[in-house]
Tab-separated table of C-alpha atoms in Angstrom:
chain	number	residue	atom	x	y	z
J	269	MET	CA	0.000	0.000	0.000
J	270	LEU	CA	2.779	2.449	0.889
J	271	THR	CA	4.511	1.599	-2.384
J	272	GLU	CA	1.324	2.331	-4.327
J	273	LEU	CA	0.927	5.652	-2.530
J	274	ALA	CA	4.555	6.624	-3.140
J	275	ILE	CA	4.305	5.804	-6.863
J	276	THR	CA	1.022	7.718	-7.225
J	277	VAL	CA	2.385	10.785	-5.423
J	278	ALA	CA	5.579	10.669	-7.501
J	279	LEU	CA	3.652	10.427	-10.775
J	280	MET	CA	1.353	13.273	-9.764
J	281	GLY	CA	4.348	15.345	-8.765
J	282	SER	CA	5.939	14.728	-12.173
J	283	ASN	CA	3.226	16.927	-13.709
J	284	THR	CA	5.260	19.946	-12.653
J	285	ILE	CA	8.094	18.671	-14.842
J	286	VAL	CA	6.344	17.385	-17.963
J	287	THR	CA	3.555	19.993	-18.233
J	288	HIS	CA	3.226	23.754	-18.252
J	289	PRO	CA	2.025	25.289	-14.939
J	290	HIS	CA	-0.963	26.863	-16.710
J	291	TRP	CA	-2.001	23.507	-18.172
J	292	ALA	CA	-1.582	21.775	-14.801
J	293	SER	CA	-3.784	24.335	-13.083
J	294	GLU	CA	-6.576	24.017	-15.655
J	295	ASN	CA	-6.670	20.223	-16.115
J	296	GLN	CA	-6.829	17.058	-14.023
J	297	THR	CA	-3.526	15.965	-12.593
J	298	TRP	CA	-1.966	12.845	-14.090
J	299	PRO	CA	-2.611	10.046	-13.197
J	300	THR	CA	-6.294	10.939	-13.257
J	301	THR	CA	-8.855	10.147	-10.561
J	302	LEU	CA	-9.454	6.508	-11.556
J	303	TRP	CA	-5.780	5.569	-11.302
J	304	ALA	CA	-5.010	7.831	-8.352
J	305	SER	CA	-7.671	6.000	-6.331
J	306	ASN	CA	-5.744	2.703	-6.245
J	307	PRO	CA	-3.720	3.461	-3.073
J	308	THR	CA	-6.880	4.800	-1.413
J	309	ILE	CA	-8.682	1.529	-2.124
J	310	SER	CA	-5.743	-0.550	-0.852
J	311	ALA	CA	-5.496	1.479	2.362
J	312	ALA	CA	-9.256	1.262	2.931
J	313	ILE	CA	-9.212	-2.527	2.585
J	314	GLN	CA	-6.225	-2.899	4.905
J	315	PHE	CA	-6.875	-0.211	7.526
J	316	GLY	CA	-10.591	0.582	7.268
J	317	PRO	CA	-12.331	3.940	6.698
J	318	ALA	CA	-9.789	6.003	8.648
J	319	GLY	CA	-6.824	4.644	6.681
J	320	GLY	CA	-8.648	4.964	3.369
J	321	MET	CA	-9.726	8.561	3.956
J	322	ALA	CA	-6.265	9.545	5.229
J	323	THR	CA	-4.688	8.137	2.069
J	324	GLY	CA	-7.293	9.941	-0.026
J	325	LEU	CA	-6.408	13.195	1.709
J	326	THR	CA	-2.744	12.594	0.892
J	327	VAL	CA	-3.570	12.101	-2.786
J	328	MET	CA	-5.719	15.238	-2.761
J	329	ALA	CA	-2.997	17.276	-1.061
J	330	THR	CA	-0.572	16.219	-3.791
J	331	ASN	CA	-3.119	17.232	-6.402
J	332	PHE	CA	-3.496	20.722	-4.899
J	333	ALA	CA	0.274	21.076	-4.557
J	334	VAL	CA	0.696	20.367	-8.281
J	335	LYS	CA	-1.943	22.953	-9.168
J	336	ASN	CA	-0.391	25.390	-6.697
J	337	TYR	CA	-3.798	26.431	-5.318
J	338	PHE	CA	-6.674	24.984	-3.252
J	339	ALA	CA	-10.106	24.889	-4.915
J	340	LEU	CA	-13.183	22.722	-4.450
J	341	ASN	CA	-14.622	23.033	-7.936
J	342	LEU	CA	-16.346	19.653	-8.060
J	343	GLY	CA	-17.739	20.277	-11.528
J	344	HIS	CA	-14.263	20.783	-12.906
J	345	ASN	CA	-12.367	18.303	-10.697
J	346	ALA	CA	-14.220	15.738	-8.564
J	347	THR	CA	-11.085	14.132	-7.121
J	348	VAL	CA	-11.776	15.483	-3.629
J	349	ILE	CA	-15.195	13.959	-3.090
J	350	ILE	CA	-14.362	10.766	-4.958
J	351	GLU	CA	-11.248	10.046	-2.877
J	352	ILE	CA	-13.085	10.629	0.424
J	353	ALA	CA	-16.110	8.581	-0.656
J	354	ILE	CA	-13.984	5.683	-1.881
J	355	GLY	CA	-11.887	5.616	1.283
J	356	MET	CA	-14.934	5.661	3.557
J	357	ALA	CA	-17.201	3.283	1.606
J	358	ILE	CA	-14.630	0.615	0.823
J	359	GLY	CA	-13.150	0.876	4.324
J	360	MET	CA	-16.557	0.309	5.928
J	361	ALA	CA	-17.272	-2.578	3.562
J	362	ALA	CA	-13.920	-4.182	4.395
J	363	GLN	CA	-14.552	-3.884	8.137
J	364	THR	CA	-18.022	-5.402	7.756
J	365	ALA	CA	-16.615	-8.268	5.693
J	366	ARG	CA	-13.929	-8.978	8.302
J	367	ARG	CA	-16.482	-8.995	11.128
J	368	ALA	CA	-18.775	-11.291	9.154
J	369	HIS	CA	-15.878	-13.645	8.439
J	370	ALA	CA	-14.894	-13.710	12.127
J	371	GLU	CA	-18.495	-14.430	13.162
J	372	LEU	CA	-18.722	-17.201	10.590
J	373	GLN	CA	-15.507	-18.783	11.860
J	374	ARG	CA	-16.708	-18.529	15.443
J	375	ALA	CA	-20.050	-20.104	14.551
J	376	ALA	CA	-18.260	-22.949	12.774
J	377	GLN	CA	-16.028	-23.528	15.815
J	378	LEU	CA	-19.022	-23.531	18.165
J	379	THR	CA	-20.868	-25.974	15.920
J	380	ALA	CA	-17.858	-28.288	15.833
J	381	ALA	CA	-17.496	-28.078	19.631
J	382	VAL	CA	-21.187	-28.882	20.177
J	383	GLN	CA	-21.012	-31.830	17.784
J	384	GLU	CA	-17.911	-33.188	19.533
J	385	ARG	CA	-19.537	-32.755	22.942
J	386	ASP	CA	-22.649	-34.575	21.745
J	387	ARG	CA	-20.507	-37.403	20.408
J	388	LEU	CA	-18.649	-37.742	23.713
J	389	SER	CA	-21.944	-37.614	25.615
J	390	ARG	CA	-23.304	-40.490	23.553
J	391	GLU	CA	-20.149	-42.525	24.080
J	392	VAL	CA	-20.167	-41.908	27.832
J	393	HIS	CA	-23.875	-42.690	28.052
J	394	ASP	CA	-23.568	-45.874	26.004
J	395	GLY	CA	-20.450	-47.008	27.844
J	396	ALA	CA	-19.531	-45.830	31.326
J	397	ILE	CA	-23.003	-44.814	32.540
J	398	GLN	CA	-24.637	-48.077	31.484
J	399	VAL	CA	-21.847	-50.121	33.085
J	400	LEU	CA	-22.167	-48.181	36.352
J	401	ALA	CA	-25.949	-48.610	36.294
J	402	LEU	CA	-25.546	-52.361	35.766
J	403	VAL	CA	-22.985	-52.640	38.589
J	404	ALA	CA	-25.314	-50.743	40.919
J	405	LYS	CA	-28.307	-52.916	39.991
J	406	ARG	CA	-26.468	-56.224	40.350
J	407	GLY	CA	-24.724	-55.101	43.540
J	408	HIS	CA	-28.016	-54.305	45.243
J	409	GLU	CA	-29.465	-57.621	44.051
J	410	ILE	CA	-26.532	-59.572	45.507
J	411	GLY	CA	-26.531	-57.580	48.730
J	412	GLY	CA	-24.001	-57.945	51.524
J	413	PRO	CA	-20.626	-56.207	51.103
J	414	THR	CA	-21.315	-55.576	47.417
J	415	ALA	CA	-24.114	-53.197	48.369
J	416	ASP	CA	-21.479	-50.609	49.330
J	417	LEU	CA	-19.903	-50.954	45.880
J	418	ALA	CA	-23.355	-50.622	44.348
J	419	ASP	CA	-23.899	-47.374	46.251
J	420	LEU	CA	-20.575	-46.032	44.979
J	421	ALA	CA	-21.465	-47.032	41.423
J	422	SER	CA	-24.839	-45.284	41.739
J	423	GLU	CA	-23.163	-42.151	43.050
J	424	GLN	CA	-20.690	-42.093	40.170
J	425	GLU	CA	-23.466	-42.734	37.659
J	426	ARG	CA	-25.398	-39.737	38.969
J	427	ALA	CA	-22.223	-37.622	38.962
J	428	LEU	CA	-21.570	-38.496	35.316
J	429	ARG	CA	-25.146	-37.669	34.345
J	430	ARG	CA	-24.858	-34.307	36.114
J	431	TRP	CA	-21.570	-33.614	34.357
J	432	LEU	CA	-23.097	-34.338	30.957
J	433	ALA	CA	-26.091	-32.119	31.710
J	434	CYS	CA	-23.837	-29.379	33.094
J	435	SER	CA	-21.593	-29.350	30.007
J	436	ASP	CA	-24.584	-28.284	27.908
J	437	LEU	CA	-25.142	-25.268	30.161
J	438	GLN	CA	-21.640	-23.814	30.195
J	439	PRO	CA	-21.629	-20.139	29.163
J	440	ASP	CA	-20.046	-19.013	25.929
J	441	ALA	CA	-16.319	-18.600	26.524
J	442	ASP	CA	-16.317	-15.282	24.626
J	443	ALA	CA	-19.379	-13.791	26.326
J	444	GLU	CA	-18.807	-10.713	28.498
J	445	ILE	CA	-22.031	-11.343	30.452
J	446	VAL	CA	-22.864	-14.787	31.857
J	447	ASP	CA	-25.788	-16.322	33.707
J	448	VAL	CA	-24.638	-17.171	37.240
J	449	ARG	CA	-27.138	-20.033	37.327
J	450	ALA	CA	-25.160	-21.964	34.710
J	451	LEU	CA	-22.038	-21.811	36.897
J	452	LEU	CA	-23.707	-22.743	40.183
J	453	ARG	CA	-25.801	-25.541	38.701
J	454	CYS	CA	-22.591	-27.461	38.061
J	455	ARG	CA	-21.858	-27.483	41.821
J	456	GLU	CA	-24.813	-29.778	42.542
J	457	SER	CA	-24.069	-33.271	43.853
J	458	ASP	CA	-25.527	-35.934	46.145
J	459	ARG	CA	-24.547	-33.799	49.142
J	460	VAL	CA	-25.186	-30.373	47.616
J	461	THR	CA	-28.636	-29.031	46.689
J	462	ILE	CA	-28.794	-25.956	44.449
J	463	SER	CA	-31.839	-23.640	44.442
J	464	LEU	CA	-31.949	-21.167	41.556
J	465	PRO	CA	-34.415	-18.508	40.364
J	466	GLY	CA	-36.468	-19.164	37.258
J	467	THR	CA	-35.011	-16.236	35.318
J	468	ALA	CA	-31.437	-15.488	34.290
J	469	VAL	CA	-29.083	-13.815	36.774
J	470	PRO	CA	-26.615	-11.924	34.534
J	471	LEU	CA	-23.244	-10.745	35.810
J	472	ALA	CA	-19.999	-9.669	34.178
J	473	ARG	CA	-17.883	-12.745	33.441
J	474	SER	CA	-15.047	-11.764	35.801
J	475	VAL	CA	-17.478	-11.038	38.664
J	476	ALA	CA	-19.421	-14.260	38.104
J	477	ALA	CA	-16.191	-16.286	38.048
J	478	GLU	CA	-15.025	-14.826	41.388
J	479	LEU	CA	-18.437	-15.417	42.968
J	480	ASP	CA	-18.472	-19.004	41.716
J	481	ALA	CA	-14.960	-19.546	43.111
J	482	ALA	CA	-16.070	-18.214	46.516
J	483	VAL	CA	-19.020	-20.635	46.493
J	484	ALA	CA	-16.615	-23.470	45.641
J	485	ASN	CA	-14.446	-22.496	48.632
J	486	ALA	CA	-17.484	-22.499	50.929
J	487	LEU	CA	-18.495	-25.947	49.654
J	488	ASP	CA	-14.946	-27.206	50.248
J	489	ASN	CA	-15.186	-25.905	53.810
J	490	ALA	CA	-18.456	-27.737	54.354
J	491	ARG	CA	-17.110	-30.939	52.849
J	492	ALA	CA	-14.045	-30.842	55.087
J	493	HIS	CA	-15.556	-29.678	58.389
J	494	ALA	CA	-19.342	-30.172	58.450
J	495	GLY	CA	-19.011	-33.818	59.373
J	496	PRO	CA	-20.016	-37.119	57.737
J	497	GLY	CA	-23.487	-37.163	56.276
J	498	ALA	CA	-23.837	-33.369	56.300
J	499	HIS	CA	-25.820	-31.835	53.449
J	500	THR	CA	-25.189	-28.404	51.954
J	501	PHE	CA	-27.796	-26.085	50.456
J	502	VAL	CA	-26.958	-23.283	47.999
J	503	LEU	CA	-29.524	-20.544	47.346
J	504	LEU	CA	-29.091	-17.907	44.615
J	505	GLU	CA	-31.117	-14.687	44.831
J	506	ASP	CA	-31.285	-11.749	42.419
J	507	LEU	CA	-32.177	-8.628	44.428
J	508	SER	CA	-31.971	-6.286	41.421
J	509	ASP	CA	-29.265	-4.102	42.991
J	510	ALA	CA	-27.253	-7.081	44.251
J	511	VAL	CA	-26.762	-10.817	43.798
J	512	VAL	CA	-26.774	-12.915	46.973
J	513	VAL	CA	-25.655	-16.529	47.343
J	514	SER	CA	-26.260	-18.391	50.613
J	515	VAL	CA	-24.264	-21.558	51.315
J	516	ARG	CA	-25.656	-23.398	54.355
J	517	ASP	CA	-24.908	-26.855	55.732
J	518	ASP	CA	-26.633	-28.928	58.408
J	519	GLY	CA	-23.380	-30.142	59.916
J	520	VAL	CA	-21.743	-29.836	63.311
J	521	GLY	CA	-21.168	-26.084	63.109
J	522	ILE	CA	-18.150	-24.232	64.445
J	523	PRO	CA	-17.444	-24.610	68.186
J	524	ALA	CA	-17.171	-21.404	70.210
J	525	GLY	CA	-13.662	-19.972	70.053
J	526	ARG	CA	-12.626	-22.167	67.114
J	527	LEU	CA	-12.266	-19.262	64.682
J	528	GLU	CA	-10.123	-17.294	67.129
J	529	GLU	CA	-7.943	-20.357	67.676
J	530	ALA	CA	-7.519	-20.895	63.927
J	531	ALA	CA	-6.671	-17.204	63.461
J	532	GLY	CA	-4.031	-17.434	66.176
J	533	GLN	CA	-2.495	-20.425	64.394
J	534	GLY	CA	-2.650	-18.705	61.010
J	535	ARG	CA	-5.049	-21.302	59.568
J	536	LEU	CA	-7.960	-19.252	58.204
J	537	GLY	CA	-7.015	-20.035	54.611
J	538	ILE	CA	-10.294	-20.791	52.835
J	539	SER	CA	-12.376	-18.466	55.010
J	540	GLN	CA	-10.010	-15.588	54.316
J	541	SER	CA	-10.049	-16.512	50.633
J	542	ILE	CA	-13.853	-16.223	50.569
J	543	VAL	CA	-13.797	-12.857	52.340
J	544	GLY	CA	-10.998	-11.593	50.096
J	545	ARG	CA	-12.755	-12.611	46.888
J	546	LEU	CA	-15.966	-10.809	47.852
J	547	ALA	CA	-14.074	-7.736	49.083
J	548	SER	CA	-12.297	-7.480	45.715
J	549	LEU	CA	-15.745	-7.282	44.089
J	550	GLY	CA	-16.930	-4.592	46.486
J	551	GLY	CA	-19.186	-7.125	48.204
J	552	THR	CA	-19.433	-8.788	51.592
J	553	ALA	CA	-19.102	-12.313	52.984
J	554	ARG	CA	-20.841	-12.995	56.307
J	555	LEU	CA	-20.349	-16.163	58.333
J	556	ARG	CA	-22.897	-17.496	60.836
J	557	SER	CA	-22.388	-20.700	62.787
J	558	ASP	CA	-23.404	-22.298	66.076
J	559	PRO	CA	-22.332	-25.651	67.532
J	560	GLY	CA	-24.680	-28.350	66.263
J	561	GLU	CA	-26.590	-25.885	64.063
J	562	GLY	CA	-24.462	-25.960	60.939
J	563	THR	CA	-22.662	-23.126	59.160
J	564	GLU	CA	-23.924	-20.510	56.709
J	565	TRP	CA	-22.061	-18.176	54.383
J	566	GLU	CA	-23.930	-15.223	52.869
J	567	LEU	CA	-22.105	-13.862	49.827
J	568	CYS	CA	-23.375	-10.532	48.491
J	569	VAL	CA	-22.141	-8.872	45.276
J	570	PRO	CA	-23.535	-5.410	44.430
J	571	ARG	CA	-24.345	-4.531	40.855
J	572	GLN	CA	-22.243	-1.639	39.569
J	573	ASP	CA	-24.335	1.157	37.984
J	574	GLY	CA	-27.333	-1.030	37.409
J	575	ARG	CA	-27.515	-4.263	35.468
J	576	PRO	CA	-25.558	-6.352	35.075
């Protein structure tokens, strides 16, 4: 493109050598508009409207320099308007074509990913899930020690089914706004119940990811300290000006003085991580717990300047 522009400017400048000044001032500058537009078109395709119009202005400036005066006599010389129009129109068309091509590529990639995921889902369903279901069925029929293996097989079968269902709900990796429900739904398990609103709960991707990570930390806490057999309940609420997630378990709770003892020993890792994540979002993380009454985290993220 720069080579084209340099050649065009040089040829236009040569008019001062090969023609009389009076002739140059009264006629179109060589090369004429059609040929002088080539660098403008190239720049518009490569750099968009701004690059095309800037190159057109350069060509026009050379034209006026050759004539030794500035005049916008479009009836006599339409180079000005033609160069600007070409640079803008072709530049906009090139940008639109590039965006359309990028969208087409992205759609093709998404289609390929969905097809591959469907194929894997069928293979898992036809293979691993059916085997686990058979092991669970036969184990319960046999009874005795094999019943424990049957329970494990049933648990893994349900986990695989949840994973397959969850993979269909994952948000678009390129989306700036995501539905928090899709992230939290994947946290459900035999010991975790998720309660979600019926409508989407949109948040910025970075905010939703931090909130989901804080929920994961709270679930890890419950799994490690709530005691055997404890169940955890996750509730998502959209309060318009804030998003609130409650993570509550029915476990043993935190004995009086335990938090102070852990703080003194420098072992508040996950709890501090939860608080830190919410603080970085401008939100709050409140902990409530009593011995024998379980533990509850309330995670609140305010919406910045409205939705989302």
